[in-house]
Short mmCIF file of C-alpha atoms in Angstrom, two decimals:
data_model
loop_
_atom_site.label_atom_id
_atom_site.label_comp_id
_atom_site.label_asym_id
_atom_site.label_seq_id
_atom_site.Cartn_x
_atom_site.Cartn_y
_atom_site.Cartn_z
CA MET A 1 -12.41 -63.55 -22.49
CA PHE A 2 -9.68 -65.76 -20.97
CA VAL A 3 -8.41 -66.73 -24.43
CA ASN A 4 -8.40 -63.08 -25.47
CA LEU A 5 -6.43 -62.06 -22.35
CA LEU A 6 -3.96 -64.92 -22.80
CA SER A 7 -3.32 -64.11 -26.45
CA HIS A 8 -2.73 -60.42 -25.63
CA THR A 9 -0.35 -61.38 -22.82
CA LEU A 10 1.71 -63.67 -25.06
CA LEU A 11 1.86 -61.01 -27.78
CA LEU A 12 2.61 -58.12 -25.42
CA PRO A 13 6.32 -57.71 -26.32
CA VAL A 14 5.47 -57.60 -30.04
CA LEU A 15 2.55 -55.26 -29.50
CA LEU A 16 4.65 -52.82 -27.49
CA VAL A 17 7.36 -52.70 -30.17
CA GLN A 18 4.78 -52.18 -32.89
CA ALA A 19 3.01 -49.45 -30.90
CA ILE A 20 6.28 -47.54 -30.55
CA TYR A 21 6.97 -48.00 -34.27
CA VAL A 22 3.52 -46.69 -35.21
CA ARG A 23 3.90 -43.61 -33.02
CA MET A 24 7.25 -42.84 -34.67
CA ARG A 25 5.95 -43.10 -38.24
CA VAL A 26 2.44 -41.69 -37.91
CA LEU A 27 1.73 -38.77 -40.19
CA GLU A 28 0.51 -35.72 -38.26
CA LEU A 29 -2.35 -34.17 -40.20
CA PRO A 30 -3.49 -30.57 -39.68
CA GLU A 31 -6.83 -29.67 -38.17
CA PRO A 32 -9.39 -28.77 -40.84
CA ALA A 33 -10.06 -25.11 -41.53
CA GLY A 34 -13.45 -23.57 -40.94
CA PRO A 35 -15.75 -22.21 -38.22
CA ARG A 36 -16.54 -24.32 -35.17
CA SER A 37 -19.61 -22.33 -34.20
CA GLY A 38 -22.26 -20.74 -36.35
CA ILE A 39 -25.74 -20.85 -37.86
CA VAL A 40 -26.91 -22.41 -41.13
CA GLY A 41 -30.33 -22.95 -42.64
CA GLN A 42 -33.75 -21.50 -41.92
CA GLY A 43 -36.94 -22.56 -40.17
CA ARG A 44 -37.30 -24.45 -36.92
CA ARG A 45 -34.47 -23.94 -34.44
CA LEU A 46 -32.17 -26.93 -33.92
CA ARG A 47 -29.27 -26.49 -31.50
CA LEU A 48 -26.40 -28.90 -32.23
CA LEU A 49 -23.26 -29.81 -30.31
CA VAL A 50 -20.58 -32.09 -31.74
CA ILE A 51 -18.10 -33.14 -29.06
CA GLY A 52 -15.25 -35.60 -29.25
CA ASP A 53 -11.76 -36.51 -30.33
CA SER A 54 -9.86 -35.91 -33.58
CA SER A 55 -12.58 -37.61 -35.62
CA ALA A 56 -15.17 -35.16 -34.27
CA LEU A 57 -12.68 -32.40 -35.08
CA GLY A 58 -12.47 -33.66 -38.67
CA VAL A 59 -8.80 -34.57 -38.86
CA GLY A 60 -8.22 -36.28 -42.18
CA VAL A 61 -9.96 -33.69 -44.36
CA LYS A 62 -9.04 -30.13 -45.28
CA THR A 63 -12.15 -28.21 -44.22
CA GLN A 64 -14.94 -28.48 -41.69
CA GLN A 65 -17.37 -28.69 -44.60
CA GLU A 66 -15.97 -32.15 -45.40
CA ALA A 67 -15.85 -33.21 -41.73
CA ILE A 68 -18.67 -34.64 -39.62
CA LEU A 69 -19.79 -31.15 -38.53
CA GLY A 70 -20.10 -29.74 -42.04
CA GLN A 71 -21.49 -32.92 -43.55
CA LEU A 72 -24.20 -33.06 -40.89
CA THR A 73 -25.16 -29.37 -40.87
CA SER A 74 -25.38 -29.30 -44.68
CA ARG A 75 -27.89 -32.16 -44.51
CA LEU A 76 -29.90 -30.50 -41.73
CA ALA A 77 -29.88 -26.97 -43.18
CA PRO A 78 -32.85 -27.55 -45.54
CA LEU A 79 -34.91 -28.68 -42.53
CA ALA A 80 -33.95 -26.27 -39.78
CA ARG A 81 -32.03 -23.24 -38.60
CA VAL A 82 -29.07 -25.11 -37.14
CA GLU A 83 -27.11 -23.35 -34.40
CA TYR A 84 -23.98 -25.43 -34.02
CA ASP A 85 -20.95 -25.72 -31.78
CA LEU A 86 -17.93 -28.02 -32.13
CA VAL A 87 -15.82 -28.95 -29.09
CA ALA A 88 -13.12 -31.44 -29.97
CA VAL A 89 -9.43 -32.05 -29.27
CA VAL A 90 -6.91 -34.40 -30.87
CA GLY A 91 -6.12 -37.32 -28.55
CA ALA A 92 -9.13 -36.74 -26.28
CA ARG A 93 -10.57 -39.54 -24.16
CA SER A 94 -13.98 -39.75 -22.51
CA VAL A 95 -12.57 -38.50 -19.21
CA ASP A 96 -11.36 -35.32 -20.93
CA ALA A 97 -14.86 -34.49 -22.14
CA VAL A 98 -16.22 -34.68 -18.61
CA SER A 99 -13.78 -31.97 -17.53
CA TRP A 100 -14.58 -29.82 -20.59
CA LEU A 101 -18.18 -29.51 -19.47
CA ASP A 102 -17.05 -27.46 -16.48
CA ASP A 103 -15.89 -24.70 -18.82
CA LEU A 104 -18.65 -24.79 -21.44
CA PRO A 105 -21.41 -22.19 -21.32
CA HIS A 106 -24.54 -23.91 -20.05
CA ARG A 107 -26.71 -23.56 -23.15
CA GLN A 108 -29.39 -25.98 -24.18
CA TYR A 109 -28.91 -28.41 -27.06
CA ASP A 110 -31.50 -30.34 -29.00
CA VAL A 111 -28.92 -32.70 -30.50
CA VAL A 112 -25.52 -33.77 -29.21
CA VAL A 113 -23.22 -36.00 -31.26
CA THR A 114 -20.31 -37.59 -29.38
CA ALA A 115 -17.23 -39.36 -30.68
CA PHE A 116 -14.95 -41.00 -28.13
CA GLY A 117 -13.32 -44.35 -27.64
CA VAL A 118 -10.38 -44.76 -30.00
CA ASN A 119 -8.00 -42.97 -27.64
CA ASP A 120 -9.43 -44.86 -24.69
CA VAL A 121 -8.42 -48.03 -26.55
CA THR A 122 -4.96 -46.86 -27.62
CA LYS A 123 -4.18 -45.34 -24.21
CA ALA A 124 -5.32 -48.45 -22.31
CA THR A 125 -8.23 -46.94 -20.40
CA PRO A 126 -9.84 -49.78 -18.41
CA LEU A 127 -13.29 -50.69 -19.75
CA ARG A 128 -14.93 -49.98 -16.39
CA ARG A 129 -13.57 -46.42 -16.33
CA PHE A 130 -14.49 -45.83 -19.97
CA LEU A 131 -18.10 -46.78 -19.27
CA ALA A 132 -18.16 -44.71 -16.07
CA HIS A 133 -16.91 -41.64 -17.96
CA GLN A 134 -19.45 -42.21 -20.73
CA THR A 135 -22.21 -42.47 -18.13
CA THR A 136 -21.14 -39.22 -16.49
CA LEU A 137 -20.89 -37.48 -19.85
CA ILE A 138 -24.39 -38.58 -20.88
CA ASP A 139 -25.88 -37.65 -17.51
CA ARG A 140 -24.33 -34.20 -17.47
CA LEU A 141 -25.24 -33.42 -21.07
CA SER A 142 -28.81 -34.52 -20.42
CA GLY A 143 -29.05 -32.62 -17.14
CA GLU A 144 -26.91 -29.49 -17.25
CA PHE A 145 -27.29 -28.90 -21.00
CA ASP A 146 -30.83 -30.23 -21.35
CA ALA A 147 -29.80 -32.32 -24.37
CA LYS A 148 -32.94 -33.76 -25.95
CA ARG A 149 -31.12 -36.45 -27.93
CA LEU A 150 -27.60 -37.77 -27.65
CA TYR A 151 -26.21 -39.64 -30.64
CA ILE A 152 -23.33 -41.70 -29.29
CA SER A 153 -20.98 -42.79 -32.05
CA GLY A 154 -19.67 -46.32 -31.88
CA LEU A 155 -15.98 -47.11 -32.14
CA PRO A 156 -14.65 -47.64 -35.66
CA PRO A 157 -13.36 -51.08 -36.68
CA MET A 158 -9.74 -50.48 -35.69
CA GLY A 159 -8.90 -53.93 -37.00
CA GLN A 160 -9.20 -52.36 -40.47
CA PHE A 161 -7.00 -49.29 -39.91
CA PRO A 162 -4.32 -49.34 -42.67
CA LEU A 163 -1.73 -47.68 -40.41
CA LEU A 164 -1.63 -50.54 -37.90
CA PRO A 165 0.56 -53.57 -38.62
CA GLN A 166 -0.41 -57.08 -37.61
CA PRO A 167 -0.82 -58.34 -34.91
CA LEU A 168 -1.31 -54.85 -33.39
CA ARG A 169 -4.18 -54.25 -35.81
CA TRP A 170 -5.87 -57.44 -34.66
CA ALA A 171 -5.38 -56.61 -30.96
CA MET A 172 -6.69 -53.05 -31.31
CA GLY A 173 -9.61 -54.29 -33.36
CA ARG A 174 -10.60 -56.84 -30.72
CA ARG A 175 -10.38 -54.29 -27.92
CA ALA A 176 -12.34 -51.66 -29.87
CA ALA A 177 -15.10 -54.18 -30.62
CA TRP A 178 -15.20 -55.15 -26.92
CA PHE A 179 -15.56 -51.50 -25.87
CA GLU A 180 -18.24 -50.88 -28.49
CA ALA A 181 -20.33 -53.85 -27.41
CA HIS A 182 -20.42 -52.60 -23.82
CA LEU A 183 -21.04 -49.01 -24.94
CA ARG A 184 -24.00 -50.16 -27.01
CA GLY A 185 -25.41 -51.94 -23.96
CA LEU A 186 -25.06 -48.74 -21.93
CA ILE A 187 -26.84 -46.67 -24.59
CA ASP A 188 -29.69 -49.15 -24.88
CA ARG A 189 -30.58 -48.39 -21.26
CA ARG A 190 -30.79 -44.62 -21.82
CA ASP A 191 -34.03 -43.15 -23.14
CA ALA A 192 -32.49 -40.01 -24.63
CA ALA A 193 -29.41 -41.69 -26.10
CA ARG A 194 -29.12 -43.31 -29.51
CA PHE A 195 -26.29 -45.49 -30.75
CA VAL A 196 -24.78 -44.57 -34.13
CA THR A 197 -22.70 -46.87 -36.26
CA ILE A 198 -21.81 -47.07 -39.95
CA ASP A 199 -21.64 -50.26 -41.97
CA MET A 200 -18.71 -49.84 -44.32
CA GLY A 201 -15.26 -51.33 -44.66
CA LEU A 202 -12.21 -49.16 -44.03
CA ASP A 203 -9.16 -49.25 -46.29
CA ASP A 204 -6.72 -47.02 -48.16
CA THR A 205 -9.45 -45.85 -50.53
CA ASN A 206 -11.66 -44.17 -47.92
CA MET A 207 -9.31 -43.44 -45.02
CA SER A 208 -7.11 -40.35 -44.79
CA ALA A 209 -3.45 -40.21 -45.77
CA ASP A 210 -2.30 -41.24 -42.30
CA GLY A 211 -4.20 -44.54 -42.43
CA PHE A 212 -5.79 -43.78 -39.05
CA HIS A 213 -8.37 -41.01 -39.52
CA PRO A 214 -11.48 -40.98 -41.71
CA GLY A 215 -11.48 -39.60 -45.22
CA PRO A 216 -14.36 -37.60 -46.77
CA ALA A 217 -16.37 -40.71 -47.72
CA VAL A 218 -16.29 -42.03 -44.14
CA TYR A 219 -17.31 -38.67 -42.70
CA ALA A 220 -20.17 -38.54 -45.23
CA ALA A 221 -21.39 -42.01 -44.23
CA TRP A 222 -21.18 -41.09 -40.54
CA ALA A 223 -23.13 -37.87 -41.08
CA SER A 224 -25.76 -39.74 -43.10
CA ALA A 225 -26.19 -42.26 -40.28
CA VAL A 226 -26.76 -39.49 -37.71
CA TYR A 227 -29.01 -37.55 -40.06
CA ALA A 228 -31.19 -40.61 -40.73
CA GLN A 229 -31.84 -41.04 -37.02
CA ILE A 230 -32.61 -37.35 -36.52
CA VAL A 231 -35.16 -37.09 -39.35
CA ALA A 232 -36.82 -40.31 -38.20
CA ASP A 233 -37.33 -38.79 -34.74
CA THR A 234 -40.56 -36.88 -35.24
CA ALA A 235 -40.86 -36.03 -31.55
CA LEU A 236 -37.47 -34.31 -31.64
CA LEU A 237 -38.28 -32.31 -34.77
CA ASP A 238 -41.72 -31.34 -33.45
CA ALA A 239 -40.10 -30.06 -30.25
CA ALA A 240 -37.61 -28.08 -32.31
CA ALA A 241 -40.45 -26.57 -34.33
CA ASP A 242 -42.25 -25.53 -31.15
CA SER A 243 -39.12 -23.75 -29.89
CA ALA A 244 -38.51 -21.86 -33.13
#
């Protein structure tokens, strides 16, 4: 940890210049078109909430059908009547989600998928606060929204983001990995929470045009990872069948 802190301190002037440069040249992509609430499929009732930042919103693809929401609901539709909601904002951090819950209708959800962390890294949220906000978010979703399962998405390997130049790419990658390791430890101590990660390299071939957001292939892999955990959870699906 000391070596990591020292290296970041020595590189700070370079990192700041590169961060400014990246913000100036980043390509602003539109939000994908498509409904953010609805119902698909037939059979047992499965209530789904996807909540998060621009990746949860699906930035990087043209339609919600290609984004995490559409990719996941299309996989679940043959198994259940999926009632879904999407709550996501570009640039959102974990602390923002906590405040959103005050304004959301208090409905029950069987499955909640979260996606936060990248903006906590880029906006220099202290690790302690990030974990505290994640804890509050999980507790409130489990309590106030009666979420049966929470699938907490890990941070992407920012050290592979094509947009970021070196050594900024290296520094962001190290910090993202540090946050993810502690987030995984937090999730392991929560009975209703599951950690979700995807094992694939990121490069120009599968990232979006801005070199920062996922492309369709990454969203598909993410959705498949969440779907695999849901279908393996027989207790969750049995409960959904009983509530149908």
